[in-house]
Amino acid sequence: MAHPVLGLHHVTATVDGAQEDLDFCRGLLGLRLVKKTVNFDNHDVYHFYYGDERGSPGTIWTTFPYAGHGVRRGTQGAGQVVTTAFSVPAGSLDFWAARLAERGVEARRRGRRFGDDVLALTDPSGLDLELVAASGDGRAPWTGIVGAESAIRGLHGVTMMVRRAGPTRELMCGLLGYRVVDETEGRARLAVHEDAPGHFIDLLVAPGAEPAVNGLGTVHHVAMAIAGDDEQLRLREELARLGIQVTPVRDRCYFRSIYFREPGGVLFEVATTRPGFTLDEELAALGRGLELPPWEEPHRRAIEAALPPVSH
Ligand code: ZN
């Protein structure tokens, strides 16, 4: 079977306050807010989608701001995406270090990883993020806030922690079509479709790691992009044939998704590239209104009253 996974689609995290998340992701990182909606599984909580101008697959970072809902703080560990990296132009890390310092966000140089300089930072809810100075990322950035010479191009990749590499590698390099493009002690870089930013997943092998605890300040899942519904259904059948429990196709309005846990415990989603975020808003107006899925529209007034007010 041809490998249908195209690269990363999005990464989703559970964060703290809604306004501080907007201020951080939009105001500081300079990502575009491309959709303000609610968690389709819990309409009392926002779901923010950030990305490039149109929220192209591979540029999307999404958050559930759960402050005030009694959700415990999560802890990093095995079976989790522990770091999310964004791609920035080579030579821009001094700009970013200064920008972060000005706003009181501590950044740490992590040296070079697989040839690229890495700057590590922590978001307001405790998430570990990285900016990777990658050469040759040709994606057009959103330049509403940060200039083109430094702006984030999209996701670079994620690092997921597992106790044993074998079963995870077998699934990713088999059915999902990834290949190992680089490797150092304890870390393997896998890529699919292209050996380029937006296509990477690093496997960090930590045999003694405690299991991760899901909660505030942790990544909930990572989603890969797939071209269409037919490819998604075929992949779903293949996963089921391998004995992996996979959800039915879920309608996320802006894409359709299936979810499953890879053998190391990380929650994977496979999402279609269409229809995208211009489904219910014009390109120029993305993110301006509170957009609800059709089944939530009848409850709009109650939903709006329960959500914390935000400005952006
Ligand atoms: Zn998702």
PDB file of C-alpha atoms and ligand atoms in Angstrom:
ATOM      1  CA  MET A   1       0.000   0.000   0.000  1.00  0.00           C
ATOM      2  CA  ALA A   2       1.216   3.515  -0.761  1.00  0.00           C
ATOM      3  CA  HIS A   3       1.938   5.527   2.365  1.00  0.00           C
ATOM      4  CA  PRO A   4      -0.725   8.194   2.679  1.00  0.00           C
ATOM      5  CA  VAL A   5       0.592  10.278   5.605  1.00  0.00           C
ATOM      6  CA  LEU A   6       1.801  13.659   4.322  1.00  0.00           C
ATOM      7  CA  GLY A   7       3.450  15.132   7.440  1.00  0.00           C
ATOM      8  CA  LEU A   8       2.240  16.845  10.583  1.00  0.00           C
ATOM      9  CA  HIS A   9      -1.243  18.366  10.631  1.00  0.00           C
ATOM     10  CA  HIS A  10      -1.455  19.919  14.106  1.00  0.00           C
ATOM     11  CA  VAL A  11      -0.412  19.557  17.737  1.00  0.00           C
ATOM     12  CA  THR A  12      -2.937  20.089  20.541  1.00  0.00           C
ATOM     13  CA  ALA A  13      -2.155  21.024  24.141  1.00  0.00           C
ATOM     14  CA  THR A  14      -4.087  21.555  27.356  1.00  0.00           C
ATOM     15  CA  VAL A  15      -3.190  25.001  28.687  1.00  0.00           C
ATOM     16  CA  ASP A  16      -4.144  27.320  31.497  1.00  0.00           C
ATOM     17  CA  GLY A  17      -5.862  30.688  30.889  1.00  0.00           C
ATOM     18  CA  ALA A  18      -7.480  31.673  27.580  1.00  0.00           C
ATOM     19  CA  GLN A  19      -6.293  35.286  27.499  1.00  0.00           C
ATOM     20  CA  GLU A  20      -2.705  34.457  28.470  1.00  0.00           C
ATOM     21  CA  ASP A  21      -2.640  31.778  25.783  1.00  0.00           C
ATOM     22  CA  LEU A  22      -3.795  34.260  23.142  1.00  0.00           C
ATOM     23  CA  ASP A  23      -1.275  36.835  24.323  1.00  0.00           C
ATOM     24  CA  PHE A  24       1.519  34.277  24.197  1.00  0.00           C
ATOM     25  CA  CYS A  25       0.761  32.460  20.933  1.00  0.00           C
ATOM     26  CA  ARG A  26      -0.499  35.416  18.953  1.00  0.00           C
ATOM     27  CA  GLY A  27       1.107  38.402  20.640  1.00  0.00           C
ATOM     28  CA  LEU A  28       4.526  36.946  21.401  1.00  0.00           C
ATOM     29  CA  LEU A  29       5.089  34.046  19.001  1.00  0.00           C
ATOM     30  CA  GLY A  30       3.251  35.928  16.234  1.00  0.00           C
ATOM     31  CA  LEU A  31       1.130  33.000  15.081  1.00  0.00           C
ATOM     32  CA  ARG A  32      -2.182  33.845  13.427  1.00  0.00           C
ATOM     33  CA  LEU A  33      -5.319  32.921  15.356  1.00  0.00           C
ATOM     34  CA  VAL A  34      -7.135  31.121  12.537  1.00  0.00           C
ATOM     35  CA  LYS A  35     -10.092  29.793  14.515  1.00  0.00           C
ATOM     36  CA  LYS A  36     -11.786  30.524  17.792  1.00  0.00           C
ATOM     37  CA  THR A  37     -14.229  27.756  18.543  1.00  0.00           C
ATOM     38  CA  VAL A  38     -15.070  25.428  21.424  1.00  0.00           C
ATOM     39  CA  ASN A  39     -13.804  22.014  22.366  1.00  0.00           C
ATOM     40  CA  PHE A  40     -16.158  19.766  20.383  1.00  0.00           C
ATOM     41  CA  ASP A  41     -16.167  17.316  23.308  1.00  0.00           C
ATOM     42  CA  ASN A  42     -16.744  20.021  25.969  1.00  0.00           C
ATOM     43  CA  HIS A  43     -18.343  23.263  24.797  1.00  0.00           C
ATOM     44  CA  ASP A  44     -17.539  25.105  28.052  1.00  0.00           C
ATOM     45  CA  VAL A  45     -13.907  25.360  26.950  1.00  0.00           C
ATOM     46  CA  TYR A  46     -12.447  27.278  23.999  1.00  0.00           C
ATOM     47  CA  HIS A  47     -10.508  25.612  21.252  1.00  0.00           C
ATOM     48  CA  PHE A  48      -7.990  28.002  19.710  1.00  0.00           C
ATOM     49  CA  TYR A  49      -6.243  27.154  16.446  1.00  0.00           C
ATOM     50  CA  TYR A  50      -3.101  29.076  15.512  1.00  0.00           C
ATOM     51  CA  GLY A  51      -1.078  28.796  12.323  1.00  0.00           C
ATOM     52  CA  ASP A  52      -0.006  30.506   9.127  1.00  0.00           C
ATOM     53  CA  GLU A  53      -2.349  32.738   7.129  1.00  0.00           C
ATOM     54  CA  ARG A  54      -4.859  29.979   6.383  1.00  0.00           C
ATOM     55  CA  GLY A  55      -3.917  27.453   9.036  1.00  0.00           C
ATOM     56  CA  SER A  56      -2.222  25.112   6.591  1.00  0.00           C
ATOM     57  CA  PRO A  57      -1.635  21.554   7.789  1.00  0.00           C
ATOM     58  CA  GLY A  58       1.818  21.375   9.352  1.00  0.00           C
ATOM     59  CA  THR A  59       1.615  24.913  10.762  1.00  0.00           C
ATOM     60  CA  ILE A  60      -1.202  24.412  13.268  1.00  0.00           C
ATOM     61  CA  TRP A  61      -0.829  24.631  17.047  1.00  0.00           C
ATOM     62  CA  THR A  62      -4.089  24.262  18.963  1.00  0.00           C
ATOM     63  CA  THR A  63      -4.966  24.759  22.611  1.00  0.00           C
ATOM     64  CA  PHE A  64      -7.717  23.961  25.083  1.00  0.00           C
ATOM     65  CA  PRO A  65      -7.488  26.622  27.833  1.00  0.00           C
ATOM     66  CA  TYR A  66      -8.857  24.712  30.818  1.00  0.00           C
ATOM     67  CA  ALA A  67      -8.225  27.245  33.618  1.00  0.00           C
ATOM     68  CA  GLY A  68     -11.010  27.213  36.185  1.00  0.00           C
ATOM     69  CA  HIS A  69     -12.366  23.798  35.235  1.00  0.00           C
ATOM     70  CA  GLY A  70     -10.647  21.792  37.972  1.00  0.00           C
ATOM     71  CA  VAL A  71      -8.218  20.056  35.635  1.00  0.00           C
ATOM     72  CA  ARG A  72      -5.029  18.907  37.358  1.00  0.00           C
ATOM     73  CA  ARG A  73      -1.593  19.926  36.183  1.00  0.00           C
ATOM     74  CA  GLY A  74      -0.063  17.266  33.945  1.00  0.00           C
ATOM     75  CA  THR A  75       3.416  15.842  34.175  1.00  0.00           C
ATOM     76  CA  GLN A  76       5.815  14.905  31.433  1.00  0.00           C
ATOM     77  CA  GLY A  77       6.643  11.277  30.925  1.00  0.00           C
ATOM     78  CA  ALA A  78       6.552   8.258  28.689  1.00  0.00           C
ATOM     79  CA  GLY A  79       3.705   7.992  26.210  1.00  0.00           C
ATOM     80  CA  GLN A  80       3.529  11.716  25.492  1.00  0.00           C
ATOM     81  CA  VAL A  81       4.687  14.439  23.168  1.00  0.00           C
ATOM     82  CA  VAL A  82       7.065  16.250  25.518  1.00  0.00           C
ATOM     83  CA  THR A  83       8.267  19.075  23.256  1.00  0.00           C
ATOM     84  CA  THR A  84       6.794  20.908  20.285  1.00  0.00           C
ATOM     85  CA  ALA A  85       9.210  22.705  17.980  1.00  0.00           C
ATOM     86  CA  PHE A  86       8.457  25.566  15.595  1.00  0.00           C
ATOM     87  CA  SER A  87      10.570  26.345  12.554  1.00  0.00           C
ATOM     88  CA  VAL A  88      12.171  29.795  12.292  1.00  0.00           C
ATOM     89  CA  PRO A  89      14.748  31.074   9.768  1.00  0.00           C
ATOM     90  CA  ALA A  90      18.434  30.312  10.243  1.00  0.00           C
ATOM     91  CA  GLY A  91      20.075  33.231  12.033  1.00  0.00           C
ATOM     92  CA  SER A  92      16.895  34.446  13.763  1.00  0.00           C
ATOM     93  CA  LEU A  93      17.482  32.992  17.237  1.00  0.00           C
ATOM     94  CA  ASP A  94      19.144  36.167  18.553  1.00  0.00           C
ATOM     95  CA  PHE A  95      16.007  38.092  17.576  1.00  0.00           C
ATOM     96  CA  TRP A  96      13.853  35.521  19.336  1.00  0.00           C
ATOM     97  CA  ALA A  97      16.009  35.378  22.463  1.00  0.00           C
ATOM     98  CA  ALA A  98      15.790  39.176  22.755  1.00  0.00           C
ATOM     99  CA  ARG A  99      12.038  39.229  22.052  1.00  0.00           C
ATOM    100  CA  LEU A 100      11.388  36.582  24.672  1.00  0.00           C
ATOM    101  CA  ALA A 101      13.647  38.267  27.256  1.00  0.00           C
ATOM    102  CA  GLU A 102      11.865  41.609  26.720  1.00  0.00           C
ATOM    103  CA  ARG A 103       8.569  39.950  27.618  1.00  0.00           C
ATOM    104  CA  GLY A 104      10.018  38.148  30.609  1.00  0.00           C
ATOM    105  CA  VAL A 105      10.071  34.685  29.032  1.00  0.00           C
ATOM    106  CA  GLU A 106      13.209  32.760  29.812  1.00  0.00           C
ATOM    107  CA  ALA A 107      14.848  31.092  26.823  1.00  0.00           C
ATOM    108  CA  ARG A 108      17.671  28.546  26.907  1.00  0.00           C
ATOM    109  CA  ARG A 109      20.037  27.695  24.077  1.00  0.00           C
ATOM    110  CA  ARG A 110      20.045  23.954  23.570  1.00  0.00           C
ATOM    111  CA  GLY A 111      22.939  23.935  21.139  1.00  0.00           C
ATOM    112  CA  ARG A 112      22.692  22.155  17.809  1.00  0.00           C
ATOM    113  CA  ARG A 113      20.482  19.208  17.125  1.00  0.00           C
ATOM    114  CA  PHE A 114      20.884  17.389  13.824  1.00  0.00           C
ATOM    115  CA  GLY A 115      22.670  20.464  12.465  1.00  0.00           C
ATOM    116  CA  ASP A 116      20.178  23.147  13.538  1.00  0.00           C
ATOM    117  CA  ASP A 117      20.396  25.612  16.453  1.00  0.00           C
ATOM    118  CA  VAL A 118      17.656  25.197  19.044  1.00  0.00           C
ATOM    119  CA  LEU A 119      16.203  27.731  21.491  1.00  0.00           C
ATOM    120  CA  ALA A 120      14.030  26.283  24.259  1.00  0.00           C
ATOM    121  CA  LEU A 121      11.285  28.153  26.077  1.00  0.00           C
ATOM    122  CA  THR A 122       8.304  27.464  28.283  1.00  0.00           C
ATOM    123  CA  ASP A 123       4.783  28.730  27.649  1.00  0.00           C
ATOM    124  CA  PRO A 124       2.709  30.283  30.492  1.00  0.00           C
ATOM    125  CA  SER A 125       1.160  26.934  31.373  1.00  0.00           C
ATOM    126  CA  GLY A 126       4.493  25.103  31.557  1.00  0.00           C
ATOM    127  CA  LEU A 127       4.658  23.520  28.112  1.00  0.00           C
ATOM    128  CA  ASP A 128       8.109  22.894  26.675  1.00  0.00           C
ATOM    129  CA  LEU A 129       8.467  24.564  23.290  1.00  0.00           C
ATOM    130  CA  GLU A 130      11.426  25.036  20.977  1.00  0.00           C
ATOM    131  CA  LEU A 131      12.348  27.325  18.131  1.00  0.00           C
ATOM    132  CA  VAL A 132      14.544  25.545  15.609  1.00  0.00           C
ATOM    133  CA  ALA A 133      16.596  27.661  13.212  1.00  0.00           C
ATOM    134  CA  ALA A 134      16.116  25.574  10.105  1.00  0.00           C
ATOM    135  CA  SER A 135      17.574  26.435   6.749  1.00  0.00           C
ATOM    136  CA  GLY A 136      15.534  25.732   3.665  1.00  0.00           C
ATOM    137  CA  ASP A 137      12.024  26.010   5.077  1.00  0.00           C
ATOM    138  CA  GLY A 138      10.231  27.529   2.085  1.00  0.00           C
ATOM    139  CA  ARG A 139       6.832  27.946   3.718  1.00  0.00           C
ATOM    140  CA  ALA A 140       5.451  31.496   3.668  1.00  0.00           C
ATOM    141  CA  PRO A 141       5.086  32.835   7.216  1.00  0.00           C
ATOM    142  CA  TRP A 142       2.238  34.838   8.713  1.00  0.00           C
ATOM    143  CA  THR A 143       3.710  38.291   9.195  1.00  0.00           C
ATOM    144  CA  GLY A 144       0.914  40.108  10.970  1.00  0.00           C
ATOM    145  CA  ILE A 145       3.047  40.568  14.095  1.00  0.00           C
ATOM    146  CA  VAL A 146       6.605  39.304  13.527  1.00  0.00           C
ATOM    147  CA  GLY A 147       8.478  40.308  10.355  1.00  0.00           C
ATOM    148  CA  ALA A 148       9.185  37.846   7.561  1.00  0.00           C
ATOM    149  CA  GLU A 149      12.923  37.660   8.346  1.00  0.00           C
ATOM    150  CA  SER A 150      12.186  36.022  11.718  1.00  0.00           C
ATOM    151  CA  ALA A 151       8.570  34.790  11.714  1.00  0.00           C
ATOM    152  CA  ILE A 152       7.643  31.218  12.528  1.00  0.00           C
ATOM    153  CA  ARG A 153       7.182  29.144   9.339  1.00  0.00           C
ATOM    154  CA  GLY A 154       5.110  26.438  10.953  1.00  0.00           C
ATOM    155  CA  LEU A 155       5.725  23.373  13.048  1.00  0.00           C
ATOM    156  CA  HIS A 156       9.218  21.971  12.845  1.00  0.00           C
ATOM    157  CA  GLY A 157       8.392  18.727  14.608  1.00  0.00           C
ATOM    158  CA  VAL A 158       7.575  17.133  17.919  1.00  0.00           C
ATOM    159  CA  THR A 159       9.570  15.030  20.341  1.00  0.00           C
ATOM    160  CA  MET A 160       7.713  12.095  21.842  1.00  0.00           C
ATOM    161  CA  MET A 161       8.987  10.055  24.747  1.00  0.00           C
ATOM    162  CA  VAL A 162       8.608   6.282  24.815  1.00  0.00           C
ATOM    163  CA  ARG A 163      10.121   3.588  26.988  1.00  0.00           C
ATOM    164  CA  ARG A 164      10.859   1.214  24.137  1.00  0.00           C
ATOM    165  CA  ALA A 165      11.613   2.337  20.615  1.00  0.00           C
ATOM    166  CA  GLY A 166      10.893  -0.932  18.837  1.00  0.00           C
ATOM    167  CA  PRO A 167       7.105  -1.198  18.641  1.00  0.00           C
ATOM    168  CA  THR A 168       6.657   2.530  17.961  1.00  0.00           C
ATOM    169  CA  ARG A 169       9.255   2.503  15.199  1.00  0.00           C
ATOM    170  CA  GLU A 170       7.723  -0.585  13.690  1.00  0.00           C
ATOM    171  CA  LEU A 171       4.320   1.080  13.341  1.00  0.00           C
ATOM    172  CA  MET A 172       5.661   4.442  12.211  1.00  0.00           C
ATOM    173  CA  CYS A 173       8.167   3.049   9.709  1.00  0.00           C
ATOM    174  CA  GLY A 174       5.717   0.393   8.546  1.00  0.00           C
ATOM    175  CA  LEU A 175       2.110   1.358   8.061  1.00  0.00           C
ATOM    176  CA  LEU A 176       2.542   5.114   8.606  1.00  0.00           C
ATOM    177  CA  GLY A 177       5.413   5.403   6.125  1.00  0.00           C
ATOM    178  CA  TYR A 178       8.012   7.218   8.242  1.00  0.00           C
ATOM    179  CA  ARG A 179      11.736   6.610   7.866  1.00  0.00           C
ATOM    180  CA  VAL A 180      14.627   7.333  10.198  1.00  0.00           C
ATOM    181  CA  VAL A 181      16.487  10.314   8.724  1.00  0.00           C
ATOM    182  CA  ASP A 182      18.913  10.947  11.590  1.00  0.00           C
ATOM    183  CA  GLU A 183      19.857   9.400  14.899  1.00  0.00           C
ATOM    184  CA  THR A 184      21.913  10.111  17.999  1.00  0.00           C
ATOM    185  CA  GLU A 185      22.151   8.360  21.363  1.00  0.00           C
ATOM    186  CA  GLY A 186      18.595   7.968  22.665  1.00  0.00           C
ATOM    187  CA  ARG A 187      16.971  10.084  19.944  1.00  0.00           C
ATOM    188  CA  ALA A 188      15.837   9.091  16.462  1.00  0.00           C
ATOM    189  CA  ARG A 189      14.446  11.573  13.940  1.00  0.00           C
ATOM    190  CA  LEU A 190      11.684  10.180  11.781  1.00  0.00           C
ATOM    191  CA  ALA A 191      10.232  11.935   8.746  1.00  0.00           C
ATOM    192  CA  VAL A 192       7.416  11.178   6.371  1.00  0.00           C
ATOM    193  CA  HIS A 193       6.806  12.326   2.791  1.00  0.00           C
ATOM    194  CA  GLU A 194       9.639  14.890   2.942  1.00  0.00           C
ATOM    195  CA  ASP A 195      12.804  15.233   5.021  1.00  0.00           C
ATOM    196  CA  ALA A 196      11.889  18.803   5.986  1.00  0.00           C
ATOM    197  CA  PRO A 197      10.384  20.922   8.784  1.00  0.00           C
ATOM    198  CA  GLY A 198       6.719  20.099   9.301  1.00  0.00           C
ATOM    199  CA  HIS A 199       7.391  16.422   8.684  1.00  0.00           C
ATOM    200  CA  PHE A 200       9.498  15.407  11.691  1.00  0.00           C
ATOM    201  CA  ILE A 201       8.753  13.338  14.768  1.00  0.00           C
ATOM    202  CA  ASP A 202      11.676  12.658  17.112  1.00  0.00           C
ATOM    203  CA  LEU A 203      11.547   9.553  19.275  1.00  0.00           C
ATOM    204  CA  LEU A 204      13.208  10.031  22.649  1.00  0.00           C
ATOM    205  CA  VAL A 205      13.813   6.659  24.261  1.00  0.00           C
ATOM    206  CA  ALA A 206      13.751   6.716  28.073  1.00  0.00           C
ATOM    207  CA  PRO A 207      13.432   3.182  29.448  1.00  0.00           C
ATOM    208  CA  GLY A 208      13.086   4.327  33.066  1.00  0.00           C
ATOM    209  CA  ALA A 209      10.611   7.167  32.484  1.00  0.00           C
ATOM    210  CA  GLU A 210       7.444   7.343  34.535  1.00  0.00           C
ATOM    211  CA  PRO A 211       4.199   7.316  32.542  1.00  0.00           C
ATOM    212  CA  ALA A 212       3.015  10.780  31.546  1.00  0.00           C
ATOM    213  CA  VAL A 213       0.026  12.329  33.312  1.00  0.00           C
ATOM    214  CA  ASN A 214      -2.328  14.244  31.058  1.00  0.00           C
ATOM    215  CA  GLY A 215      -3.383  17.696  32.296  1.00  0.00           C
ATOM    216  CA  LEU A 216      -2.621  21.412  32.218  1.00  0.00           C
ATOM    217  CA  GLY A 217       0.693  22.203  30.598  1.00  0.00           C
ATOM    218  CA  THR A 218       0.987  19.035  28.527  1.00  0.00           C
ATOM    219  CA  VAL A 219       0.429  18.072  24.908  1.00  0.00           C
ATOM    220  CA  HIS A 220      -2.763  16.099  24.448  1.00  0.00           C
ATOM    221  CA  HIS A 221      -2.103  14.619  21.005  1.00  0.00           C
ATOM    222  CA  VAL A 222      -0.262  15.039  17.719  1.00  0.00           C
ATOM    223  CA  ALA A 223      -2.081  14.882  14.403  1.00  0.00           C
ATOM    224  CA  MET A 224      -0.727  13.817  11.035  1.00  0.00           C
ATOM    225  CA  ALA A 225      -2.146  14.982   7.741  1.00  0.00           C
ATOM    226  CA  ILE A 226      -3.733  12.683   5.184  1.00  0.00           C
ATOM    227  CA  ALA A 227      -4.973  13.757   1.760  1.00  0.00           C
ATOM    228  CA  GLY A 228      -8.560  12.576   1.751  1.00  0.00           C
ATOM    229  CA  ASP A 229     -11.408  10.528   3.159  1.00  0.00           C
ATOM    230  CA  ASP A 230     -10.656   7.423   1.092  1.00  0.00           C
ATOM    231  CA  GLU A 231      -7.042   7.298   2.245  1.00  0.00           C
ATOM    232  CA  GLN A 232      -8.184   7.860   5.835  1.00  0.00           C
ATOM    233  CA  LEU A 233     -10.691   4.998   5.712  1.00  0.00           C
ATOM    234  CA  ARG A 234      -8.102   2.669   4.181  1.00  0.00           C
ATOM    235  CA  LEU A 235      -5.582   3.578   6.883  1.00  0.00           C
ATOM    236  CA  ARG A 236      -8.235   3.031   9.535  1.00  0.00           C
ATOM    237  CA  GLU A 237      -8.851  -0.487   8.220  1.00  0.00           C
ATOM    238  CA  GLU A 238      -5.133  -1.247   8.173  1.00  0.00           C
ATOM    239  CA  LEU A 239      -4.742  -0.027  11.773  1.00  0.00           C
ATOM    240  CA  ALA A 240      -7.664  -2.170  12.901  1.00  0.00           C
ATOM    241  CA  ARG A 241      -6.133  -5.152  11.089  1.00  0.00           C
ATOM    242  CA  LEU A 242      -2.963  -4.675  13.178  1.00  0.00           C
ATOM    243  CA  GLY A 243      -5.117  -4.914  16.301  1.00  0.00           C
ATOM    244  CA  ILE A 244      -4.895  -1.196  17.118  1.00  0.00           C
ATOM    245  CA  GLN A 245      -8.027   0.331  18.627  1.00  0.00           C
ATOM    246  CA  VAL A 246      -8.965   3.236  16.388  1.00  0.00           C
ATOM    247  CA  THR A 247     -11.969   5.542  16.678  1.00  0.00           C
ATOM    248  CA  PRO A 248     -14.599   5.966  13.988  1.00  0.00           C
ATOM    249  CA  VAL A 249     -14.115   8.994  11.728  1.00  0.00           C
ATOM    250  CA  ARG A 250     -15.044  12.120  13.687  1.00  0.00           C
ATOM    251  CA  ASP A 251     -16.245  15.324  12.037  1.00  0.00           C
ATOM    252  CA  ARG A 252     -14.093  18.206  13.295  1.00  0.00           C
ATOM    253  CA  CYS A 253     -15.721  20.602  10.754  1.00  0.00           C
ATOM    254  CA  TYR A 254     -12.382  21.901   9.474  1.00  0.00           C
ATOM    255  CA  PHE A 255     -11.092  18.339   8.944  1.00  0.00           C
ATOM    256  CA  ARG A 256     -12.150  14.778   9.658  1.00  0.00           C
ATOM    257  CA  SER A 257     -10.173  12.708  12.118  1.00  0.00           C
ATOM    258  CA  ILE A 258      -9.429   9.280  13.470  1.00  0.00           C
ATOM    259  CA  TYR A 259      -7.581   8.714  16.761  1.00  0.00           C
ATOM    260  CA  PHE A 260      -5.512   5.847  18.124  1.00  0.00           C
ATOM    261  CA  ARG A 261      -2.693   5.242  20.591  1.00  0.00           C
ATOM    262  CA  GLU A 262       0.617   4.126  19.117  1.00  0.00           C
ATOM    263  CA  PRO A 263       2.305   1.257  20.996  1.00  0.00           C
ATOM    264  CA  GLY A 264       4.321   3.663  23.206  1.00  0.00           C
ATOM    265  CA  GLY A 265       1.114   5.276  24.467  1.00  0.00           C
ATOM    266  CA  VAL A 266       1.129   8.575  22.552  1.00  0.00           C
ATOM    267  CA  LEU A 267      -2.279   9.643  21.245  1.00  0.00           C
ATOM    268  CA  PHE A 268      -2.102  10.003  17.451  1.00  0.00           C
ATOM    269  CA  GLU A 269      -4.721  11.609  15.246  1.00  0.00           C
ATOM    270  CA  VAL A 270      -4.856  11.403  11.462  1.00  0.00           C
ATOM    271  CA  ALA A 271      -6.700  14.399   9.992  1.00  0.00           C
ATOM    272  CA  THR A 272      -7.752  15.266   6.453  1.00  0.00           C
ATOM    273  CA  THR A 273      -6.228  18.359   4.857  1.00  0.00           C
ATOM    274  CA  ARG A 274      -9.676  19.623   3.822  1.00  0.00           C
ATOM    275  CA  PRO A 275     -11.984  21.487   4.072  1.00  0.00           C
ATOM    276  CA  GLY A 276      -9.840  23.817   6.197  1.00  0.00           C
ATOM    277  CA  PHE A 277     -10.529  26.953   8.200  1.00  0.00           C
ATOM    278  CA  THR A 278     -12.175  29.016   5.449  1.00  0.00           C
ATOM    279  CA  LEU A 279     -15.191  26.719   5.810  1.00  0.00           C
ATOM    280  CA  ASP A 280     -17.093  29.277   7.900  1.00  0.00           C
ATOM    281  CA  GLU A 281     -15.029  32.503   7.715  1.00  0.00           C
ATOM    282  CA  GLU A 282     -13.382  34.446   4.892  1.00  0.00           C
ATOM    283  CA  LEU A 283      -9.592  34.177   4.765  1.00  0.00           C
ATOM    284  CA  ALA A 284      -9.155  37.806   5.817  1.00  0.00           C
ATOM    285  CA  ALA A 285     -11.504  37.341   8.802  1.00  0.00           C
ATOM    286  CA  LEU A 286     -10.197  34.040  10.209  1.00  0.00           C
ATOM    287  CA  GLY A 287     -10.327  33.898  13.987  1.00  0.00           C
ATOM    288  CA  ARG A 288     -12.443  37.013  14.477  1.00  0.00           C
ATOM    289  CA  GLY A 289     -15.704  35.479  15.595  1.00  0.00           C
ATOM    290  CA  LEU A 290     -16.629  32.593  17.856  1.00  0.00           C
ATOM    291  CA  GLU A 291     -17.395  29.840  15.355  1.00  0.00           C
ATOM    292  CA  LEU A 292     -19.506  26.924  16.541  1.00  0.00           C
ATOM    293  CA  PRO A 293     -20.185  23.600  14.858  1.00  0.00           C
ATOM    294  CA  PRO A 294     -23.768  23.344  13.523  1.00  0.00           C
ATOM    295  CA  TRP A 295     -24.876  21.066  16.380  1.00  0.00           C
ATOM    296  CA  GLU A 296     -23.789  23.676  18.969  1.00  0.00           C
ATOM    297  CA  GLU A 297     -25.369  26.714  17.260  1.00  0.00           C
ATOM    298  CA  PRO A 298     -28.727  26.273  19.044  1.00  0.00           C
ATOM    299  CA  HIS A 299     -26.826  26.676  22.353  1.00  0.00           C
ATOM    300  CA  ARG A 300     -24.788  29.717  21.306  1.00  0.00           C
ATOM    301  CA  ARG A 301     -26.158  32.108  23.892  1.00  0.00           C
ATOM    302  CA  ALA A 302     -25.454  29.787  26.823  1.00  0.00           C
ATOM    303  CA  ILE A 303     -22.033  28.834  25.448  1.00  0.00           C
ATOM    304  CA  GLU A 304     -20.968  32.459  25.007  1.00  0.00           C
ATOM    305  CA  ALA A 305     -22.163  33.330  28.505  1.00  0.00           C
ATOM    306  CA  ALA A 306     -20.096  30.527  30.056  1.00  0.00           C
ATOM    307  CA  LEU A 307     -16.824  31.231  28.225  1.00  0.00           C
ATOM    308  CA  PRO A 308     -14.377  33.770  29.679  1.00  0.00           C
ATOM    309  CA  PRO A 309     -14.284  37.000  27.658  1.00  0.00           C
ATOM    310  CA  VAL A 310     -11.072  37.436  25.643  1.00  0.00           C
ATOM    311  CA  SER A 311      -9.621  40.155  23.463  1.00  0.00           C
ATOM    312  CA  HIS A 312      -7.265  39.697  20.531  1.00  0.00           C
TER     313      HIS A 312
HETATM  314 ZN    ZN B   1      -6.489  17.209  17.092  1.00  0.00          ZN
END
